[in-house]
CSV table of C-alpha atoms in Angstrom, one decimal:
chain,number,residue,atom,x,y,z
U,37,MET,CA,-5.2,-37.3,-82.5
U,38,LYS,CA,-1.4,-37.0,-82.3
U,39,ILE,CA,0.3,-36.0,-79.0
U,40,CYS,CA,3.8,-34.8,-79.1
U,41,PHE,CA,5.8,-34.6,-75.8
U,42,LEU,CA,8.9,-32.4,-75.4
U,43,ILE,CA,11.6,-33.1,-72.8
U,44,SER,CA,15.4,-32.6,-72.7
U,45,SER,CA,16.2,-36.3,-72.7
U,46,LEU,CA,14.9,-39.7,-71.7
U,47,ARG,CA,17.6,-40.5,-69.2
U,48,SER,CA,16.9,-41.5,-65.6
U,49,GLY,CA,14.8,-38.9,-63.7
U,50,GLY,CA,11.5,-38.0,-62.3
U,51,ALA,CA,10.2,-36.0,-65.2
U,52,GLU,CA,11.5,-38.5,-67.7
U,53,ARG,CA,9.7,-41.3,-65.9
U,54,VAL,CA,6.4,-39.4,-65.9
U,55,VAL,CA,6.7,-38.6,-69.6
U,56,SER,CA,7.4,-42.3,-70.3
U,57,LEU,CA,4.4,-43.5,-68.3
U,58,LEU,CA,2.0,-41.0,-69.8
U,59,ALA,CA,3.3,-41.6,-73.3
U,60,ASN,CA,2.8,-45.4,-72.9
U,61,SER,CA,-0.7,-44.9,-71.5
U,62,PHE,CA,-1.8,-42.4,-74.1
U,63,SER,CA,-0.4,-44.7,-76.9
U,64,LYS,CA,-3.3,-47.1,-76.2
U,65,LYS,CA,-5.7,-44.6,-77.9
U,66,TYR,CA,-3.6,-42.0,-79.7
U,67,ASP,CA,-0.5,-41.5,-81.8
U,68,VAL,CA,2.3,-40.5,-79.5
U,69,GLU,CA,5.7,-39.1,-80.2
U,70,ILE,CA,8.5,-37.9,-77.8
U,71,LEU,CA,10.9,-35.2,-78.9
U,72,THR,CA,14.1,-34.8,-77.0
U,73,TRP,CA,17.0,-32.4,-77.5
U,74,GLU,CA,19.5,-35.2,-76.6
U,75,ASP,CA,20.0,-38.5,-78.5
U,76,SER,CA,20.2,-41.1,-75.7
U,77,THR,CA,18.8,-44.5,-75.2
U,78,PRO,CA,15.6,-44.2,-73.2
U,79,PHE,CA,16.2,-45.3,-69.5
U,80,TYR,CA,12.5,-46.3,-69.0
U,81,THR,CA,10.8,-48.8,-71.3
U,82,LEU,CA,8.6,-47.3,-74.0
U,83,GLU,CA,5.8,-49.1,-75.8
U,84,ALA,CA,6.5,-50.0,-79.4
U,85,LYS,CA,3.8,-47.6,-80.6
U,86,VAL,CA,5.6,-44.6,-78.9
U,87,LYS,CA,8.0,-42.9,-81.4
U,88,HIS,CA,11.1,-41.3,-79.9
U,89,ILE,CA,12.5,-38.5,-82.1
U,90,PRO,CA,15.9,-37.1,-80.9
U,91,LEU,CA,16.7,-33.6,-82.3
U,92,ASN,CA,20.4,-33.7,-81.4
U,93,LEU,CA,20.6,-30.2,-80.2
U,94,GLN,CA,22.8,-29.9,-77.1
U,95,TYR,CA,24.8,-26.8,-76.4
U,96,VAL,CA,28.4,-26.9,-77.7
U,97,LYS,CA,30.4,-23.7,-76.9
U,98,GLU,CA,32.6,-24.0,-80.0
U,99,LYS,CA,29.6,-24.4,-82.3
U,100,TYR,CA,27.2,-21.7,-81.0
U,101,LYS,CA,28.0,-18.0,-80.4
U,102,ASN,CA,26.1,-17.9,-77.1
U,103,ASN,CA,23.0,-19.3,-75.3
U,104,LEU,CA,20.6,-16.9,-76.9
U,105,TYR,CA,21.7,-17.8,-80.4
U,106,PHE,CA,21.6,-21.5,-79.5
U,107,ASN,CA,18.0,-21.3,-78.2
U,108,LEU,CA,16.9,-19.4,-81.4
U,109,VAL,CA,18.4,-22.4,-83.3
U,110,ARG,CA,16.4,-24.7,-81.1
U,111,ILE,CA,13.1,-22.8,-81.7
U,112,LYS,CA,13.7,-22.9,-85.4
U,113,ALA,CA,14.5,-26.7,-85.3
U,114,LEU,CA,11.4,-27.3,-83.1
U,115,MET,CA,9.1,-25.4,-85.5
U,116,SER,CA,10.5,-27.4,-88.4
U,117,VAL,CA,9.8,-30.7,-86.7
U,118,LEU,CA,6.3,-29.7,-85.6
U,119,LYS,CA,5.5,-28.6,-89.1
U,120,GLU,CA,6.6,-32.0,-90.4
U,121,ARG,CA,5.0,-34.1,-87.6
U,122,LYS,CA,1.7,-32.1,-87.4
U,123,PRO,CA,0.7,-32.9,-83.8
U,124,THR,CA,-2.7,-32.0,-82.4
U,125,VAL,CA,-1.0,-30.8,-79.2
U,126,VAL,CA,2.4,-30.4,-77.7
U,127,ILE,CA,3.0,-31.4,-74.0
U,128,SER,CA,6.2,-30.0,-72.6
U,129,PHE,CA,8.0,-30.7,-69.3
U,130,ILE,CA,10.5,-28.4,-67.5
U,131,ILE,CA,11.0,-24.6,-67.6
U,132,THR,CA,13.3,-24.1,-70.6
U,133,ASN,CA,11.5,-26.7,-72.8
U,134,ASN,CA,8.2,-25.1,-71.8
U,135,ILE,CA,9.3,-21.7,-73.0
U,136,LEU,CA,10.7,-23.0,-76.3
U,137,ALA,CA,7.5,-25.1,-76.8
U,138,ILE,CA,5.3,-22.1,-76.3
U,139,LEU,CA,7.3,-19.9,-78.7
U,140,ALA,CA,7.4,-22.6,-81.4
U,141,SER,CA,3.8,-23.8,-81.0
U,142,ARG,CA,2.1,-20.4,-80.9
U,143,LYS,CA,3.7,-19.5,-84.2
U,144,LEU,CA,2.2,-22.6,-85.7
U,145,GLY,CA,-1.2,-22.4,-84.0
U,146,ILE,CA,-0.7,-25.7,-82.2
U,147,SER,CA,-2.2,-26.2,-78.7
U,148,VAL,CA,0.4,-26.4,-76.1
U,149,LEU,CA,0.3,-27.8,-72.5
U,150,ILE,CA,3.2,-27.2,-70.2
U,151,SER,CA,4.2,-28.8,-66.9
U,152,GLU,CA,6.3,-27.5,-64.0
U,153,ARG,CA,8.3,-30.4,-62.6
U,154,SER,CA,10.5,-28.9,-59.9
U,155,ALA,CA,10.1,-26.7,-56.8
U,156,LEU,CA,9.2,-23.3,-58.3
U,157,PHE,CA,11.6,-21.1,-56.4
U,158,THR,CA,14.1,-23.3,-54.7
U,159,ASN,CA,15.9,-24.4,-57.9
U,160,LYS,CA,18.4,-22.0,-59.4
U,161,ILE,CA,17.4,-20.6,-62.7
U,162,SER,CA,18.9,-17.5,-64.4
U,163,LYS,CA,17.2,-14.1,-64.3
U,164,PHE,CA,16.7,-14.4,-68.1
U,165,TRP,CA,14.7,-17.7,-67.9
U,166,PHE,CA,12.9,-16.6,-64.7
U,167,ASN,CA,11.6,-13.5,-66.6
U,168,MET,CA,10.9,-15.5,-69.8
U,169,ARG,CA,8.8,-17.9,-67.7
U,170,LYS,CA,6.5,-15.1,-66.6
U,171,LEU,CA,6.3,-13.5,-70.0
U,172,THR,CA,5.6,-16.7,-72.0
U,173,TYR,CA,3.6,-19.0,-69.7
U,174,LYS,CA,0.4,-16.8,-70.1
U,175,TYR,CA,0.3,-17.9,-73.8
U,176,ALA,CA,0.2,-21.6,-72.9
U,177,ASP,CA,-3.2,-23.2,-73.1
U,178,LEU,CA,-2.7,-25.2,-69.9
U,179,LEU,CA,-0.2,-25.3,-67.0
U,180,VAL,CA,0.0,-28.4,-64.9
U,181,PHE,CA,1.4,-28.2,-61.4
U,182,GLN,CA,2.3,-31.3,-59.4
U,183,SER,CA,0.9,-30.1,-56.1
U,184,GLN,CA,-1.6,-27.6,-54.7
U,185,ASN,CA,1.3,-26.0,-52.9
U,186,ALA,CA,3.1,-25.4,-56.2
U,187,ALA,CA,-0.1,-24.1,-57.8
U,188,ASP,CA,-0.7,-21.6,-54.9
U,189,LEU,CA,2.9,-20.3,-55.3
U,190,GLY,CA,2.6,-20.1,-59.0
U,191,ILE,CA,-0.6,-18.2,-59.0
U,192,ALA,CA,0.6,-15.9,-56.2
U,193,ASN,CA,3.7,-15.0,-58.3
U,194,LYS,CA,1.8,-14.8,-61.6
U,195,ILE,CA,3.4,-17.8,-63.1
U,196,VAL,CA,0.2,-18.9,-64.8
U,197,ALA,CA,-1.2,-20.0,-68.2
U,198,LYS,CA,-4.7,-19.5,-69.7
U,199,ARG,CA,-5.8,-22.4,-67.5
U,200,ASN,CA,-4.0,-23.9,-64.5
U,201,VAL,CA,-4.6,-27.3,-62.9
U,202,VAL,CA,-3.0,-29.6,-60.3
U,203,ILE,CA,-2.3,-33.2,-61.5
U,204,SER,CA,-0.1,-35.4,-59.4
U,205,ASN,CA,2.5,-37.8,-60.8
U,206,PRO,CA,1.4,-41.3,-61.8
U,207,ILE,CA,2.6,-44.7,-60.6
U,208,SER,CA,1.9,-48.3,-61.6
U,209,ILE,CA,0.3,-49.7,-58.5
U,210,GLU,CA,1.4,-53.1,-57.4
U,211,PRO,CA,-0.9,-55.4,-55.5
U,212,LYS,CA,0.2,-56.1,-51.9
U,213,GLN,CA,2.8,-58.8,-51.8
U,214,ASP,CA,4.0,-61.1,-49.0
U,215,ILE,CA,7.6,-60.8,-49.9
U,216,PRO,CA,9.8,-61.2,-46.8
U,217,LYS,CA,11.3,-57.8,-45.8
U,218,GLN,CA,14.9,-57.4,-44.8
U,219,ASP,CA,16.4,-55.0,-42.1
U,220,VAL,CA,17.1,-52.3,-44.7
U,221,VAL,CA,16.8,-48.6,-44.7
U,222,LEU,CA,16.6,-47.4,-48.3
U,223,PHE,CA,17.3,-44.2,-50.2
U,224,VAL,CA,16.7,-44.0,-54.0
U,225,GLY,CA,17.6,-40.9,-55.9
U,226,ARG,CA,20.3,-38.6,-57.3
U,227,LEU,CA,23.2,-38.0,-55.0
U,228,SER,CA,23.2,-34.2,-55.2
U,229,LYS,CA,23.4,-31.5,-52.6
U,230,GLU,CA,19.6,-30.8,-52.3
U,231,LYS,CA,18.9,-34.4,-51.5
U,232,GLN,CA,20.9,-34.1,-48.3
U,233,VAL,CA,21.8,-37.8,-48.2
U,234,LYS,CA,24.6,-36.8,-45.8
U,235,ASN,CA,22.0,-36.3,-43.1
U,236,LEU,CA,20.6,-39.8,-43.6
U,237,ILE,CA,24.1,-41.3,-43.5
U,238,GLN,CA,25.0,-39.3,-40.3
U,239,ALA,CA,21.7,-40.3,-38.6
U,240,PHE,CA,22.3,-44.0,-39.5
U,241,LYS,CA,25.9,-43.9,-38.3
U,242,ASN,CA,24.8,-42.4,-35.0
U,243,ILE,CA,22.3,-45.2,-34.3
U,244,SER,CA,23.9,-48.1,-36.1
U,245,ALA,CA,25.5,-49.7,-33.1
U,246,LEU,CA,22.1,-49.8,-31.3
U,247,ASN,CA,20.5,-51.4,-34.4
U,248,PRO,CA,23.2,-53.9,-35.5
U,249,THR,CA,21.0,-55.9,-38.0
U,250,PHE,CA,20.0,-53.0,-40.2
U,251,GLN,CA,21.8,-51.9,-43.4
U,252,LEU,CA,21.5,-48.6,-45.2
U,253,TRP,CA,21.1,-49.1,-49.0
U,254,ILE,CA,21.8,-46.1,-51.2
U,255,VAL,CA,20.6,-46.4,-54.8
U,256,GLY,CA,21.6,-43.7,-57.2
U,257,ASP,CA,24.6,-41.7,-58.5
U,258,GLY,CA,25.6,-38.0,-58.6
U,259,PRO,CA,28.2,-35.4,-57.8
U,260,GLU,CA,28.0,-35.9,-54.0
U,261,LYS,CA,28.9,-39.6,-54.2
U,262,GLU,CA,32.6,-39.3,-53.3
U,263,SER,CA,31.9,-37.1,-50.2
U,264,LEU,CA,29.2,-39.5,-49.1
U,265,LEU,CA,31.5,-42.5,-49.4
U,266,GLN,CA,34.0,-40.7,-47.2
U,267,LEU,CA,31.3,-39.8,-44.7
U,268,SER,CA,30.2,-43.5,-44.5
U,269,GLY,CA,33.7,-44.5,-43.4
U,270,ASP,CA,34.2,-48.0,-42.1
U,271,LEU,CA,30.5,-48.8,-42.2
U,272,ILE,CA,31.1,-49.6,-46.0
U,273,ALA,CA,33.7,-52.2,-45.2
U,274,LYS,CA,31.4,-53.7,-42.6
U,275,GLU,CA,28.6,-53.7,-45.2
U,276,ARG,CA,26.3,-51.6,-43.0
U,277,ILE,CA,26.1,-48.9,-45.7
U,278,VAL,CA,26.0,-50.2,-49.3
U,279,PHE,CA,26.1,-48.0,-52.4
U,280,PHE,CA,24.5,-49.6,-55.4
U,281,GLY,CA,24.9,-46.9,-58.0
U,282,GLN,CA,22.3,-46.1,-60.6
U,283,GLN,CA,19.9,-49.0,-61.2
U,284,THR,CA,17.5,-49.5,-64.1
U,285,ASP,CA,15.3,-51.8,-61.9
U,286,THR,CA,14.7,-50.3,-58.5
U,287,GLU,CA,11.6,-52.4,-57.7
U,288,SER,CA,13.7,-55.2,-56.1
U,289,PHE,CA,15.2,-52.7,-53.6
U,290,TYR,CA,11.8,-51.4,-52.6
U,291,GLN,CA,10.5,-54.9,-52.2
U,292,LYS,CA,13.2,-55.9,-49.7
U,293,ALA,CA,13.4,-52.6,-47.7
U,294,LYS,CA,11.5,-52.1,-44.5
U,295,ILE,CA,12.0,-48.3,-44.3
U,296,PHE,CA,12.4,-45.6,-46.9
U,297,VAL,CA,13.9,-42.2,-46.1
U,298,LEU,CA,13.7,-39.0,-48.2
U,299,PRO,CA,15.9,-36.3,-46.6
U,300,SER,CA,15.6,-33.7,-49.3
U,301,LEU,CA,15.7,-29.9,-48.9
U,302,SER,CA,13.6,-29.5,-52.1
U,303,GLU,CA,11.5,-31.6,-54.5
U,304,GLY,CA,8.9,-30.9,-57.1
U,305,PHE,CA,6.8,-34.0,-56.5
U,306,PRO,CA,8.6,-36.9,-54.8
U,307,ASN,CA,7.9,-39.9,-57.0
U,308,VAL,CA,10.1,-42.1,-54.8
U,309,LEU,CA,7.7,-41.7,-51.8
U,310,LEU,CA,4.8,-43.1,-53.8
U,311,GLU,CA,7.1,-45.9,-55.1
U,312,ALA,CA,8.1,-46.7,-51.6
U,313,MET,CA,4.5,-46.7,-50.4
U,314,ASN,CA,3.7,-49.0,-53.3
U,315,PHE,CA,6.0,-51.6,-51.9
U,316,ASN,CA,4.9,-51.3,-48.3
U,317,ASN,CA,7.9,-49.4,-47.0
U,318,ILE,CA,7.4,-47.3,-43.9
U,319,VAL,CA,8.3,-43.9,-45.2
U,320,ILE,CA,10.1,-41.1,-43.4
U,321,SER,CA,10.5,-37.7,-45.1
U,322,SER,CA,11.7,-34.2,-44.4
U,323,ASN,CA,8.7,-31.8,-44.6
U,324,TYR,CA,10.7,-29.6,-47.0
U,325,SER,CA,7.4,-27.9,-48.2
U,326,LYS,CA,3.7,-28.2,-47.9
U,327,ALA,CA,3.8,-30.4,-51.0
U,328,VAL,CA,5.0,-33.4,-49.1
U,329,GLU,CA,2.2,-32.9,-46.5
U,330,GLU,CA,-0.2,-33.5,-49.4
U,331,ILE,CA,1.2,-37.1,-49.5
U,332,ILE,CA,2.1,-37.9,-45.9
U,333,GLU,CA,-0.1,-37.4,-42.9
U,334,ASP,CA,2.4,-37.6,-40.1
U,335,GLY,CA,1.9,-40.7,-38.0
U,336,THR,CA,-0.8,-42.1,-40.2
U,337,ASN,CA,0.8,-43.2,-43.4
U,338,GLY,CA,4.4,-42.1,-42.7
U,339,PHE,CA,6.5,-39.8,-40.6
U,340,LEU,CA,7.8,-36.2,-41.1
U,341,TYR,CA,10.7,-34.3,-39.6
U,342,GLY,CA,12.2,-30.9,-40.2
U,343,PRO,CA,14.8,-30.5,-42.9
U,344,ASN,CA,18.3,-30.9,-41.5
U,345,ASP,CA,17.0,-32.1,-38.2
U,346,VAL,CA,19.3,-35.0,-37.9
U,347,ALA,CA,18.4,-35.7,-34.2
U,348,LYS,CA,14.7,-36.1,-35.1
U,349,LEU,CA,15.6,-38.3,-38.0
U,350,GLU,CA,17.7,-40.5,-35.7
U,351,MET,CA,14.8,-40.7,-33.3
U,352,LEU,CA,12.3,-41.7,-36.0
U,353,LEU,CA,14.6,-44.2,-37.6
U,354,SER,CA,15.5,-45.9,-34.3
U,355,ASP,CA,11.8,-46.0,-33.2
U,356,VAL,CA,10.7,-47.6,-36.5
U,357,MET,CA,13.6,-50.1,-36.4
U,358,LYS,CA,12.8,-51.2,-32.9
U,359,ARG,CA,9.0,-51.2,-33.3
U,360,TYR,CA,8.7,-52.1,-37.0
U,361,GLU,CA,5.7,-54.5,-36.5
U,362,LEU,CA,3.9,-51.9,-34.4
U,363,HIS,CA,4.3,-49.3,-37.1
U,364,GLY,CA,3.2,-51.7,-39.9
U,365,GLN,CA,-0.2,-50.1,-40.1
U,366,CYS,CA,1.5,-46.9,-41.5
U,367,ALA,CA,2.7,-48.9,-44.5
U,368,ALA,CA,-0.8,-50.5,-45.0
U,369,ASN,CA,-2.5,-47.1,-44.8
U,370,ALA,CA,0.0,-45.7,-47.3
U,371,HIS,CA,-0.6,-48.4,-49.8
U,372,ASP,CA,-4.4,-48.1,-49.4
U,373,GLY,CA,-4.2,-44.4,-50.3
U,374,LEU,CA,-2.4,-44.8,-53.6
U,375,ALA,CA,-5.4,-45.4,-55.9
U,376,LYS,CA,-5.7,-41.7,-56.8
U,377,TYR,CA,-2.1,-41.8,-58.2
U,378,SER,CA,-2.7,-44.8,-60.5
U,379,ILE,CA,-1.6,-44.3,-64.1
U,380,GLU,CA,-5.2,-44.9,-65.2
U,381,ASN,CA,-6.6,-42.1,-63.0
U,382,ILE,CA,-3.7,-39.6,-63.8
U,383,THR,CA,-3.9,-40.3,-67.5
U,384,ASN,CA,-7.7,-39.7,-67.3
U,385,GLU,CA,-7.1,-36.3,-65.6
U,386,TRP,CA,-4.6,-35.3,-68.3
U,387,GLU,CA,-7.0,-36.4,-71.0
U,388,GLN,CA,-10.0,-34.5,-69.6
U,389,ASN,CA,-8.0,-31.3,-69.5
U,390,LEU,CA,-6.5,-31.9,-72.9
U,391,GLN,CA,-10.0,-32.3,-74.4
U,392,LYS,CA,-11.1,-29.1,-72.7
U,393,VAL,CA,-8.2,-27.3,-74.3
U,394,LEU,CA,-8.9,-28.7,-77.8
U,395,LYS,CA,-12.6,-27.9,-77.5
U,396,GLU,CA,-11.8,-24.3,-76.4
U,397,ASN,CA,-9.4,-24.0,-79.4
U,398,GLY,CA,-11.9,-25.4,-81.8
U,399,GLY,CA,-9.8,-28.5,-82.3
U,400,GLN,CA,-10.4,-32.2,-82.1
U,401,LYS,CA,-12.5,-33.3,-79.1
U,402,ASN,CA,-12.2,-37.1,-79.4
U,403,GLY,CA,-9.3,-39.4,-80.3
């Protein structure tokens, strides 16, 4: 069996990371290829057996008349590649790619699985793509949601395929390690408006004098970086707040940190929470939607606060800083609950659903 993934690029990002993990895992049994519109070096390591095929089709205003024409060109190019590569199934990630994959694959009679990777209605998409999503998704063989909350919203708003399932994101689970922790509060992610890193910086600034040994480490890059640097003020010079930029290897940061904070206003499925739990960080997250409550049970394996509630974030941070040893059981509980997110279990869920689709379509049942 040949599996062909479709995603915009293999740069740094949550969807890109999941595609890379799944492709590597599937490549142990099947032929796996990844199609991308962009030709860029993969940020995440790919197994030698995984073939990356860049299509080199990014929008250039001077080259294409308009977005509609550009996407017709992309559909034609995708159909041509699929005819050549002859995959058993196409697995697409993210809205625009999903729509194009459905239109190209249906024409060729190829099974197509699609995956929603962001919060369904909090991310801005044009009216055209919003309507196209409703019109085309029903022709996909399977739609994968990242959380039950997303699935409930999708079904309620008729954003559905022939079959719809919930499959969480995978992680590579690390055994518990006795690496000495440092007095570090950590954030890992894109420095964009919806991440609300400014709330974390403000909360840390307000309690920094009372917790003089702690640093705030910010790992990532993005359009909000300059304003966040300004907000951090003299705490940068004092090395109380440290910006590390985008990092290929984030593992060492999680290993050293005691506390991880996710202050977002919206997320699809927060990979970083699982990664932080994986390295025994005590996690604090805004409860931006019911999706995060599927991961964190407040007070048991982490802590939740209302989005933009800087005062509550301050209180939680200060309490965990001062009583870190007392709250250590939260980190232990979080790590113990990660088994269901293992790459092996998540790959198995994808494979079981894939085989059901192929059986229903009269295709190959076994690899």
